[in-house]
Coordinates of C-alpha atoms in Angstrom, one line a residue:
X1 CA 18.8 15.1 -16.4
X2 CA 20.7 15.2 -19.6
X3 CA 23.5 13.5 -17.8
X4 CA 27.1 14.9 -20.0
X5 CA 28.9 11.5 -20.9
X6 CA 32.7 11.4 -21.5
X7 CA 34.7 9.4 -23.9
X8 CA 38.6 9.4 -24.6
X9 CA 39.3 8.5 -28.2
X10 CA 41.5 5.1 -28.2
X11 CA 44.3 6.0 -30.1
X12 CA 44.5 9.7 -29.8
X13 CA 43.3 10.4 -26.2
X14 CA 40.8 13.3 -27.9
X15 CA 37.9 13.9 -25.5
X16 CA 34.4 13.8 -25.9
X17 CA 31.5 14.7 -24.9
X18 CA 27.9 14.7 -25.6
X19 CA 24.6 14.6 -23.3
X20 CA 23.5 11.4 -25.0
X21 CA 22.9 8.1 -23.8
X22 CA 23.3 6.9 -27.3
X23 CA 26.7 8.2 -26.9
X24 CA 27.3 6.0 -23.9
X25 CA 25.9 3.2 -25.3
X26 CA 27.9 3.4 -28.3
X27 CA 31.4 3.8 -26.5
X28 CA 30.5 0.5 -24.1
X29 CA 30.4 -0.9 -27.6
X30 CA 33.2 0.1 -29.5
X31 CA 35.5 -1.0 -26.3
X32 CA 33.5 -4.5 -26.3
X33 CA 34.7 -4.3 -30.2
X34 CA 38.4 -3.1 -29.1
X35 CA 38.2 -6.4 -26.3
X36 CA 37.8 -8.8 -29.3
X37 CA 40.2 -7.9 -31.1
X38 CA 42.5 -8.4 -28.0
X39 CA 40.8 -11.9 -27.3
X40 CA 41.7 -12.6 -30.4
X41 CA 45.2 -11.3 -30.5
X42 CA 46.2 -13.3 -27.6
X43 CA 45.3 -16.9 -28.7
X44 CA 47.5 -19.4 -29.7
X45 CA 47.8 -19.0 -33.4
X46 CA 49.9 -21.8 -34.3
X47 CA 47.0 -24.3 -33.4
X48 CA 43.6 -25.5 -35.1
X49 CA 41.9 -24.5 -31.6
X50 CA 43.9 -21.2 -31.0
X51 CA 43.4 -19.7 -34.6
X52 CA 39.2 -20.7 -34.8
X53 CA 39.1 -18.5 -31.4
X54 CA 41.0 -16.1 -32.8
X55 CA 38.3 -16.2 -36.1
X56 CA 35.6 -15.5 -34.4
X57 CA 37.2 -13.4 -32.1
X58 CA 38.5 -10.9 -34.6
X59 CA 34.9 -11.7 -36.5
X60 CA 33.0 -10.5 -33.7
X61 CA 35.0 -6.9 -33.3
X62 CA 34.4 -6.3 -36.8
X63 CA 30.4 -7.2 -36.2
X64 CA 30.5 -5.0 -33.1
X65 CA 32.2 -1.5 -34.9
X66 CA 30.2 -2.1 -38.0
X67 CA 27.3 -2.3 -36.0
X68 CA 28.3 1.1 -34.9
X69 CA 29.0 2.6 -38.3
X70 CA 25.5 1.7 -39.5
X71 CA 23.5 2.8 -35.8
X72 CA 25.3 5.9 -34.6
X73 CA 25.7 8.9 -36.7
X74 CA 26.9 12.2 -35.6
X75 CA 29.2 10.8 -33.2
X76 CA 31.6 14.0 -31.7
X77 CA 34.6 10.9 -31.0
X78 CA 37.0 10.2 -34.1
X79 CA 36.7 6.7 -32.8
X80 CA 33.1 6.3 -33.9
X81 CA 33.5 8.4 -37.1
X82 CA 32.0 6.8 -40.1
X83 CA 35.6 6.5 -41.7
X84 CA 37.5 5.7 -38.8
X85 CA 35.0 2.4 -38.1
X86 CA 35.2 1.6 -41.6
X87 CA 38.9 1.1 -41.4
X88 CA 38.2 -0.6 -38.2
X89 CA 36.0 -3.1 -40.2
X90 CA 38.7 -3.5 -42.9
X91 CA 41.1 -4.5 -40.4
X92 CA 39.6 -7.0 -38.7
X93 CA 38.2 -8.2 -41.4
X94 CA 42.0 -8.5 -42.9
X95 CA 42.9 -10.3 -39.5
X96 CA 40.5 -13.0 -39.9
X97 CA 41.8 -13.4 -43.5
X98 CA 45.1 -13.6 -41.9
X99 CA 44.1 -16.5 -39.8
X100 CA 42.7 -18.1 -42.6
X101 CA 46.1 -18.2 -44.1
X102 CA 47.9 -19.5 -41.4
X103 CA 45.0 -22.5 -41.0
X104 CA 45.7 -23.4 -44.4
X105 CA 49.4 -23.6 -43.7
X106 CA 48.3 -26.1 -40.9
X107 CA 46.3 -28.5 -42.9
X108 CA 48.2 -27.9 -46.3
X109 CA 49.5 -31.2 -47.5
X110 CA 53.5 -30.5 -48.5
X111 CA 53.4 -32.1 -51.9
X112 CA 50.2 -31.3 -52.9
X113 CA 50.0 -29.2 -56.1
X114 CA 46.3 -28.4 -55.6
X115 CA 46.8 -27.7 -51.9
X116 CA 49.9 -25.2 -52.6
X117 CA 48.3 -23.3 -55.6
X118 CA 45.2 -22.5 -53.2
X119 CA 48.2 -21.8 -50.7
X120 CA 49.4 -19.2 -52.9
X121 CA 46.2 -17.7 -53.6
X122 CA 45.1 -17.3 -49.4
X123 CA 48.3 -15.3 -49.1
X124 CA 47.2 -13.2 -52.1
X125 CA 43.8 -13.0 -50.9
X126 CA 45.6 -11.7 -47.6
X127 CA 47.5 -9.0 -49.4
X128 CA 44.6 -7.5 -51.4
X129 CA 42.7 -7.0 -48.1
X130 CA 45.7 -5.6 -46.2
X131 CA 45.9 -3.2 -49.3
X132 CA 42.4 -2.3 -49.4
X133 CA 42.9 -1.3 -45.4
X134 CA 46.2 0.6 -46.2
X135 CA 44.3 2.4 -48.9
X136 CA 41.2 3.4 -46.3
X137 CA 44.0 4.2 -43.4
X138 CA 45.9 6.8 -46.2
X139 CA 42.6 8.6 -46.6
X140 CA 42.7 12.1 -45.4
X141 CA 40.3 12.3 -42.5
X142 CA 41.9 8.9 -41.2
X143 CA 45.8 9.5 -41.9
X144 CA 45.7 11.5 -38.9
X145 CA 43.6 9.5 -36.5
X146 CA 45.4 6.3 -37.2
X147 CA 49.4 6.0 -35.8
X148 CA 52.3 5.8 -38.3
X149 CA 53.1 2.2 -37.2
X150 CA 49.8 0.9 -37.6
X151 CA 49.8 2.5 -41.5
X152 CA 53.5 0.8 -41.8
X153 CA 52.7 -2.4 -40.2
X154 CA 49.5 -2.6 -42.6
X155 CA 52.1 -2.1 -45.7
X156 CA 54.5 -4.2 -44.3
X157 CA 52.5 -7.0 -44.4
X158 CA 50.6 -6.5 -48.0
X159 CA 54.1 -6.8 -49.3
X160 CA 54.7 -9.5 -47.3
X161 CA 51.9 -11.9 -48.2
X162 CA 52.2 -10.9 -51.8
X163 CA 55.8 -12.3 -51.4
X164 CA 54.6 -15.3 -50.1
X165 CA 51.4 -15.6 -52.4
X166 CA 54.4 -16.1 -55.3
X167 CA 56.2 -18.1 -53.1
X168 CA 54.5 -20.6 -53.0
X169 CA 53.7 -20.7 -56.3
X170 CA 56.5 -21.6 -57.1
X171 CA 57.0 -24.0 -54.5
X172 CA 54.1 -26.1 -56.1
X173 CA 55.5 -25.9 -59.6
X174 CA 59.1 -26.5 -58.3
X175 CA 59.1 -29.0 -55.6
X176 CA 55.6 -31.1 -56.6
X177 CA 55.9 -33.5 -59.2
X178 CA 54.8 -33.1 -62.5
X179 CA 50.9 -33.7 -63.2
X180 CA 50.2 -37.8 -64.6
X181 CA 48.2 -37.8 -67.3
X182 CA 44.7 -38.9 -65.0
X183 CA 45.9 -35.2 -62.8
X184 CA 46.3 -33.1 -66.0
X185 CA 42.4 -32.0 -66.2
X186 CA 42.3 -31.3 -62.8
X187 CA 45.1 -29.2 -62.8
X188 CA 44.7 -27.8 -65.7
X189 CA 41.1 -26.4 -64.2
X190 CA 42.8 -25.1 -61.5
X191 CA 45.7 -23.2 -63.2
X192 CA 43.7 -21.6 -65.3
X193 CA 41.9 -19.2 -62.8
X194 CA 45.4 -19.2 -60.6
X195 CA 47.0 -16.3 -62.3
X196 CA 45.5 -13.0 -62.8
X197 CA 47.1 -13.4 -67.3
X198 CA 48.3 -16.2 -68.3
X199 CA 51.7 -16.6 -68.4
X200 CA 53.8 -16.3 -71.7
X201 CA 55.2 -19.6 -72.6
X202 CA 54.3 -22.9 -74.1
X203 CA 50.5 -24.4 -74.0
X204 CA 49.3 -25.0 -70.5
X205 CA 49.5 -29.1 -70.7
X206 CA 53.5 -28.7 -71.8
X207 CA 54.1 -26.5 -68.4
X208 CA 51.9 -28.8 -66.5
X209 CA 53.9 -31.6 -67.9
X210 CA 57.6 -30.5 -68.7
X211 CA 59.5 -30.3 -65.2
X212 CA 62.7 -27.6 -67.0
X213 CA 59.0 -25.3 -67.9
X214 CA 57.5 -25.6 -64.0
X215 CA 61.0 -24.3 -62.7
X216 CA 61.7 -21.5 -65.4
X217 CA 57.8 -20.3 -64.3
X218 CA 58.6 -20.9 -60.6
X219 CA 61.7 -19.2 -61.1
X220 CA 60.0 -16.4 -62.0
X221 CA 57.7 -16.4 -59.4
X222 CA 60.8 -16.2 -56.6
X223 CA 62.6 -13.6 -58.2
X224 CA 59.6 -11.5 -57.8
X225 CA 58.8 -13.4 -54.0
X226 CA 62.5 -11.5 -52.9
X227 CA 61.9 -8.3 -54.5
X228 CA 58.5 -7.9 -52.5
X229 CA 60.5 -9.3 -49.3
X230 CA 62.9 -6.7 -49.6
X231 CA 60.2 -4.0 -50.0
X232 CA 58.4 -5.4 -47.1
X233 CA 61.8 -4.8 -45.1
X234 CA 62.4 -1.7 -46.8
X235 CA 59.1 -0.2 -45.3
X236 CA 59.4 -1.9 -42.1
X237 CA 62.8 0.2 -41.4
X238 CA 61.0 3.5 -41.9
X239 CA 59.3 3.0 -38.4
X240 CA 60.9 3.7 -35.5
X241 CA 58.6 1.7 -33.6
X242 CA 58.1 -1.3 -35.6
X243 CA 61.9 -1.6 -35.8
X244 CA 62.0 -2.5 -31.8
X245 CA 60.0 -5.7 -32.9
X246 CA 62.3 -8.1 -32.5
X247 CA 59.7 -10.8 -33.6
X248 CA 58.5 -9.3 -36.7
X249 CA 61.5 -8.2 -38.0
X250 CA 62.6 -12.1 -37.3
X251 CA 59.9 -13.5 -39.6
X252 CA 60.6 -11.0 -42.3
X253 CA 63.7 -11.9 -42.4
X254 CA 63.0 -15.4 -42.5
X255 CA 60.9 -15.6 -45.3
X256 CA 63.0 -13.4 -47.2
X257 CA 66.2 -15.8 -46.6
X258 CA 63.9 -18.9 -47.2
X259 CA 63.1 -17.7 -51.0
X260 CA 66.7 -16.7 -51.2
X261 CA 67.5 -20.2 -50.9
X262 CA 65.3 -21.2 -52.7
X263 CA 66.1 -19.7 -55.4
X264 CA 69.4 -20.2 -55.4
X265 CA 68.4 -24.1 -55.4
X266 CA 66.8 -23.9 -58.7
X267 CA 68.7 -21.2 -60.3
X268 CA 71.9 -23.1 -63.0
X269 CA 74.6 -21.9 -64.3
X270 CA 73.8 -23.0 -67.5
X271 CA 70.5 -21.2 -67.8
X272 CA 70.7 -18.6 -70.5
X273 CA 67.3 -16.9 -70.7
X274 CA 66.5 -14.3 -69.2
X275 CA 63.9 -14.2 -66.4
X276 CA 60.3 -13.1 -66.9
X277 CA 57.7 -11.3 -65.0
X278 CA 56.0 -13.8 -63.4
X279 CA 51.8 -12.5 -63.7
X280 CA 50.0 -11.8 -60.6
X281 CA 48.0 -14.3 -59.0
X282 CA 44.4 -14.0 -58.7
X283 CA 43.3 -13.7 -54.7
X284 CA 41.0 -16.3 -53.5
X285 CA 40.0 -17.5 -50.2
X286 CA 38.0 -20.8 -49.1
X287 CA 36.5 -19.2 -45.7
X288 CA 35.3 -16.1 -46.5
X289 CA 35.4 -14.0 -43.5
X290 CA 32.0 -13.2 -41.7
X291 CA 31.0 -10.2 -39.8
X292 CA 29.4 -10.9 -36.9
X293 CA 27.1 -8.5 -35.6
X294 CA 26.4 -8.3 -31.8
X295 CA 23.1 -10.1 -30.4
X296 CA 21.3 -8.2 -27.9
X297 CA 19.3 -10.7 -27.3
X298 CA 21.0 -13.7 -26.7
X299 CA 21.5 -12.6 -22.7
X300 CA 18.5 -11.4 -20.5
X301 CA 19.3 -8.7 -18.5
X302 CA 17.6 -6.4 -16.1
X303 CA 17.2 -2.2 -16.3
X304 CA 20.4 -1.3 -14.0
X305 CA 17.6 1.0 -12.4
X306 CA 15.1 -1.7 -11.9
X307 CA 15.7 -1.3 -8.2
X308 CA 14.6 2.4 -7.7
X309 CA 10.9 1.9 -9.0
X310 CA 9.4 2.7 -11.7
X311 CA 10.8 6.1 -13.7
X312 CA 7.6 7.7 -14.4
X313 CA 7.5 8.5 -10.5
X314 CA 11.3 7.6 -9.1
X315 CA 12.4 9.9 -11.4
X316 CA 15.2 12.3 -10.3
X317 CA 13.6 15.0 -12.2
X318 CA 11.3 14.6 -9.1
X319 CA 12.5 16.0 -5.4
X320 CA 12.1 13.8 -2.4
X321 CA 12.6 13.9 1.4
X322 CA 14.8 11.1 2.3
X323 CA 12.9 7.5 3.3
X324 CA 11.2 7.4 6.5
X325 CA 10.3 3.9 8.6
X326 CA 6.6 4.1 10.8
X327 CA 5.7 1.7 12.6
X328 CA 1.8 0.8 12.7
X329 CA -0.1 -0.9 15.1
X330 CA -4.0 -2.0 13.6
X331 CA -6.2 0.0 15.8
X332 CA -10.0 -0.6 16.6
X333 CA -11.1 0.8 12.8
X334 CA -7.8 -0.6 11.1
X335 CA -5.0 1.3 9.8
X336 CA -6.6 4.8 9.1
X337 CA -5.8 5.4 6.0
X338 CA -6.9 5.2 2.1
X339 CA -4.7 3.2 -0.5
X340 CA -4.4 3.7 -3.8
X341 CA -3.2 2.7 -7.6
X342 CA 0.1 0.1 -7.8
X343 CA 3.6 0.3 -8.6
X344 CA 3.8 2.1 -5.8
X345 CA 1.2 2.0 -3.7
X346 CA 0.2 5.6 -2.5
X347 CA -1.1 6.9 0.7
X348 CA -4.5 8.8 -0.5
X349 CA -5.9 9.8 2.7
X350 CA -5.4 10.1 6.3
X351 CA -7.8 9.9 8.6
X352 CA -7.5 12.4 11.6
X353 CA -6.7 11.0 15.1
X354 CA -6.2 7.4 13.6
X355 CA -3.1 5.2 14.0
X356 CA -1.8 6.3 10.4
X357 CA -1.8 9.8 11.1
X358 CA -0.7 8.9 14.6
X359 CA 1.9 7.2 13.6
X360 CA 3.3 10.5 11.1
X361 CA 1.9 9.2 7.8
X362 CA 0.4 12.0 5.0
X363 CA -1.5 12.3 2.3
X364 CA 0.7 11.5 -0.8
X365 CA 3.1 9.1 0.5
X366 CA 4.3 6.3 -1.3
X367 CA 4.5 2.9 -0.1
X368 CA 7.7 1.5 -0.7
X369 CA 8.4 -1.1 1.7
X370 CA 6.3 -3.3 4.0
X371 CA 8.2 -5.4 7.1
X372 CA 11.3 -4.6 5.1
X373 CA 9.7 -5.8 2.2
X374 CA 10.5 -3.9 -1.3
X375 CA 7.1 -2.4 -2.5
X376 CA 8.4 -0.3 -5.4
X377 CA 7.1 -2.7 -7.9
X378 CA 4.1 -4.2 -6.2
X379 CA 0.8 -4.4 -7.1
X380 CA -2.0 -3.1 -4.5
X381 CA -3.4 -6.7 -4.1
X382 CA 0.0 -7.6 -2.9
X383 CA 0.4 -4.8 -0.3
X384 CA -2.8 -5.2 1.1
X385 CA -2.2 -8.7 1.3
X386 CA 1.1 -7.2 3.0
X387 CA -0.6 -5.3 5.5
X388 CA -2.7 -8.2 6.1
X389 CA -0.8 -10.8 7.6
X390 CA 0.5 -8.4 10.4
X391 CA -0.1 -9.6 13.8
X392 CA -0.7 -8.0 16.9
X393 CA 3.0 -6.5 16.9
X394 CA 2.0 -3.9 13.8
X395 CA 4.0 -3.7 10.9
X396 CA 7.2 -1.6 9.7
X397 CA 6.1 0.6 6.6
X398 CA 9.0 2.2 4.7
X399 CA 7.3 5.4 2.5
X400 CA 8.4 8.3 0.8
X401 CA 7.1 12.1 -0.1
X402 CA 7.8 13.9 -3.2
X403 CA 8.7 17.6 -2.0
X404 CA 6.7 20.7 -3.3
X405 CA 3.6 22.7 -2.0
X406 CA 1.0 20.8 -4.4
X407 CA 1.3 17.8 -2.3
X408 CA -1.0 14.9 -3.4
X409 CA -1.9 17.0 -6.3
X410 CA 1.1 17.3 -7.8
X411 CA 1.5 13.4 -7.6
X412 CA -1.9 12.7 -8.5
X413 CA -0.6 15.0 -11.9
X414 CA 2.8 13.6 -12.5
X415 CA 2.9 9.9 -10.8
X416 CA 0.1 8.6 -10.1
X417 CA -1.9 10.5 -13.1
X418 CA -5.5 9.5 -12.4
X419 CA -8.0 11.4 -14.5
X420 CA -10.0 14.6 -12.9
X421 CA -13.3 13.1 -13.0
X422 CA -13.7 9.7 -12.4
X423 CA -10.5 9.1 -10.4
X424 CA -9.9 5.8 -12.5
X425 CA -6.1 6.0 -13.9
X426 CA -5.1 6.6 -17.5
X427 CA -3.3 3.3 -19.2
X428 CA 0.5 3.7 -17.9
X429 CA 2.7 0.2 -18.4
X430 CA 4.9 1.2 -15.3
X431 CA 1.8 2.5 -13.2
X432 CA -1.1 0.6 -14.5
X433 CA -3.6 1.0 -11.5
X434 CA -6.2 -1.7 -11.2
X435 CA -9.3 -1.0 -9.4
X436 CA -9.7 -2.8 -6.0
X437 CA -13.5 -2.3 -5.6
X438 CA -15.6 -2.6 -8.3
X439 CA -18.3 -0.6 -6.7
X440 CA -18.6 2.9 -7.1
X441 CA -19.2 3.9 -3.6
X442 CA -16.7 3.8 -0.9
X443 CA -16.0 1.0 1.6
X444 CA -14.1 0.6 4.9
X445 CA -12.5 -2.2 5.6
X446 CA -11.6 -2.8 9.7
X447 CA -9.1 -5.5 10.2
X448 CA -9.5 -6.5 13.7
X449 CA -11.0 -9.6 15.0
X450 CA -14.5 -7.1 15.4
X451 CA -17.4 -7.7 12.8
X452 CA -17.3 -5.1 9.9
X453 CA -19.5 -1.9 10.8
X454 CA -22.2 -0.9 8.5
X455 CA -21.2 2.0 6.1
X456 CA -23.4 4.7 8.2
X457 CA -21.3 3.9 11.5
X458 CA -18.1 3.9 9.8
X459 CA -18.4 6.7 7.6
X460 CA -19.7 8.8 10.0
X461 CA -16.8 9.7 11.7
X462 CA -14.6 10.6 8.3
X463 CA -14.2 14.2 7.8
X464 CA -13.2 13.9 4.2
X465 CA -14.9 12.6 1.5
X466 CA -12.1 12.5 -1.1
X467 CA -12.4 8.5 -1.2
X468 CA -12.2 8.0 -4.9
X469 CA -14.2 5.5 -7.2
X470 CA -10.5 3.6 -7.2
X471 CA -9.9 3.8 -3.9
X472 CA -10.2 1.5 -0.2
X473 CA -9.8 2.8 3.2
X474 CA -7.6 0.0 5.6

């Protein structure tokens, strides 16, 4: 019917709309994507439990939209623009690196100079994803999809984990003692792929080893931890929005007053050299973040339109009168009528003066329930073993008739679509039609508690003879 679906874009409330169930199908999925990210948004991030939800939460939303980006092309919503769900991806995929972070912050030993330099490089690792999505969200054909908050928030907090990526660098050269001699390779290993240059300054076993070189080093590591702070805060007062945060403007102003102290801590009176430029420090993460993409298959459902019958004759391409109820009662020679094919069952003769045609039953009806019985999906075996059972007090037969002039024909054409000569039915998986009688000439079948008649008596009195090879007269 080519059916016009609707879609409202998420963050700009654009319509659209497209005659597409692939459209459909593609928003029920993108808001399944935008539920993760909620799911994970609400947990409880300052446990284990709460932040491995919030993991695969977040992991799941990003499998979900990039499932999108690489099915569904030509989408008319912004949401499900290439560009737009690439930024989507980036996002969630800087979310879970987030989390990551904050996990290590749980299980991170506090003297541990191992444990703080990997410390220091998750929050790093954090920052260069958050720049990488700041970068995509600045691209033209996104810069006006996505708000101005979300852009500054993004910002916000790449300066804000770079801050703390140097930090806690110098935290572990300030506050951890200085490496034993059986530590020194270990460490040594470790610093040399922490920074992105090394830094200038004596050999790399002196600073290791010579407490006055750890805090000039970590020194220079704060200094540059409050300058990034203060740039993080900087940007975050440019928003009108993000400056109603109460909360984040709480932890930025924390961690900004928390590397003030500490650098006032390490910082003497006496010290006469000037300050360096601490290096960069090389992002690294030990969970890398996984995109999960959605499995269809993992729950077994049914076709929401299971119920109406099979589509290649329910179809509402197709007219119908509305469902009528006829009661039967078996008379002397049965039922009167000719059955044929399955899935549904169809009416394919009357005979004239019988109890079917009595009863108001025609050529071309469809069998659709039997004693309130759903028959859409039924095989003929299974009416006829229906029709049956019925005792003396008849039967209740629900059936329906496709409108038009052409009748049977046109059924016989579009529904039931039994071939011209033979009458046997072309290979159809909804309307597969198995023969009943395997003999080509046609058979009566009386259901009374009388012995069967012989084909000459029971024929006799027919005046059609449009009993196909596939079907049997009840």
């Amino acid at each position: 019917l080519a059916l016009p679906f609707s879609r409202y874009d998420s963050l700009t409330g654009v319509p659209s709309h497209q005659r597409a169930l692939a459209f459909e199908k593609g928003s029920v999925l993108f808001n399944l994507g935008a539920l993760h990210t909620q799911i994970g948004a609400r947990q409880d991030r300052a446990t284990l439990p709460g932040l491995n939800q919030a993991i695969n939460a977040f992991q799941q939303a990003a499998g979900a939209f990039n499932y999108l980006k690489e099915n569904f092309s030509n989408a008319p919503s912004l949401d499900m623009s290439a560009a737009s769900l690439t930024m989507l991806v980036r996002l969630m995929v800087a979310q879970v690196q987030e989390c990551v972070f904050e996990k290590m912050t749980l299980l991170c030993s506090q003297n541990d100079f191992l444990a703080r330099l990997q410390l220091a490089q998750e929050a790093a690792k954090v920052e260069d994803v958050y720049s990488l999505v700041h970068q995509t969200m600045t691209q033209p054909h996104v810069k006006d999809y996505v708000p101005f908050s979300w852009i500054t928030m993004v910002h916000v907090k790449s300066e804000h984990f770079k801050a703390l990526s140097h930090y806690f660098a110098a935290i572990a050269l300030c506050d951890c003692p200085a490496a034993s001699e059986s530590e020194l390779p270990e460490q040594e290993k470790a610093f040399l792929q922490f920074h992105v240059t090394m830094p200038e300054g004596p050999s790399l076993r002196v600073l290791l080893q010579d407490p006055e070189e750890r805090r000039k080093l970590g020194k220079a590591h704060l200094k540059k931890a409050i300058m990034k702070h203060e740039e993080a805060m900087r940007i975050h007062g440019l928003c009108k929005i993000l400056r109603k945060m109460d909360i984040l403007q709480e932890v930025l102003s924390f961690a900004h007053k928390r590397s003030l102290s500490k650098y006032s801590e390490i910082d003497h009176e006496e010290d006469f050299f000037e300050t360096g430029d601490a290096p960069d420090i090389h992002p690294k993460t030990h969970q890398k973040p996984e995109i999960k993409p959605p499995n269809f298959s993992q729950v077994k459902v049914t076709d929401l339109f299971h119920r109406l019958g099979p589509l290649s004759v329910f179809s509402a391409k197709n007219k119908w009168y509305p469902a009528r109820r006829v009661h039967l009662r078996r008379g002397e020679n049965g039922f009167g009528f000719t059955l044929r094919g399955d899935s549904p069952v169809l009416i394919a003769g009357v005979i004239p003066g019988g109890c079917a045609a009595e009863a108001g039953l025609k050529e071309g009806d469809y069998i659709i329930s039997v004693n309130s019985k759903d028959c859409r999906w039924s095989k003929h075996a299974e009416v006829v073993q229906l029709l049956k059972s019925t005792g003396d007090e008849g039967v209740d037969i629900g059936v329906i008739t496709l409108q038009g002039s052409e009748g049977a024909k046109a059924v016989d054409k579009k529904a039931v679509g039994m071939s011209s000569g033979s009458g046997l039915l072309k290979s159809n998986k909804e309307n597969s039609r198995k023969s009943l009688m395997n003999s080509k000439s046609s058979t009566l079948l009386v259901w009374s508690k009388k012995s069967k008649r012989s084909k000459k008596s029971t024929y006799s009195g027919v005046p059609f003879t449009a009993v196909g090879d596939n079907e049997a007269m009840y």
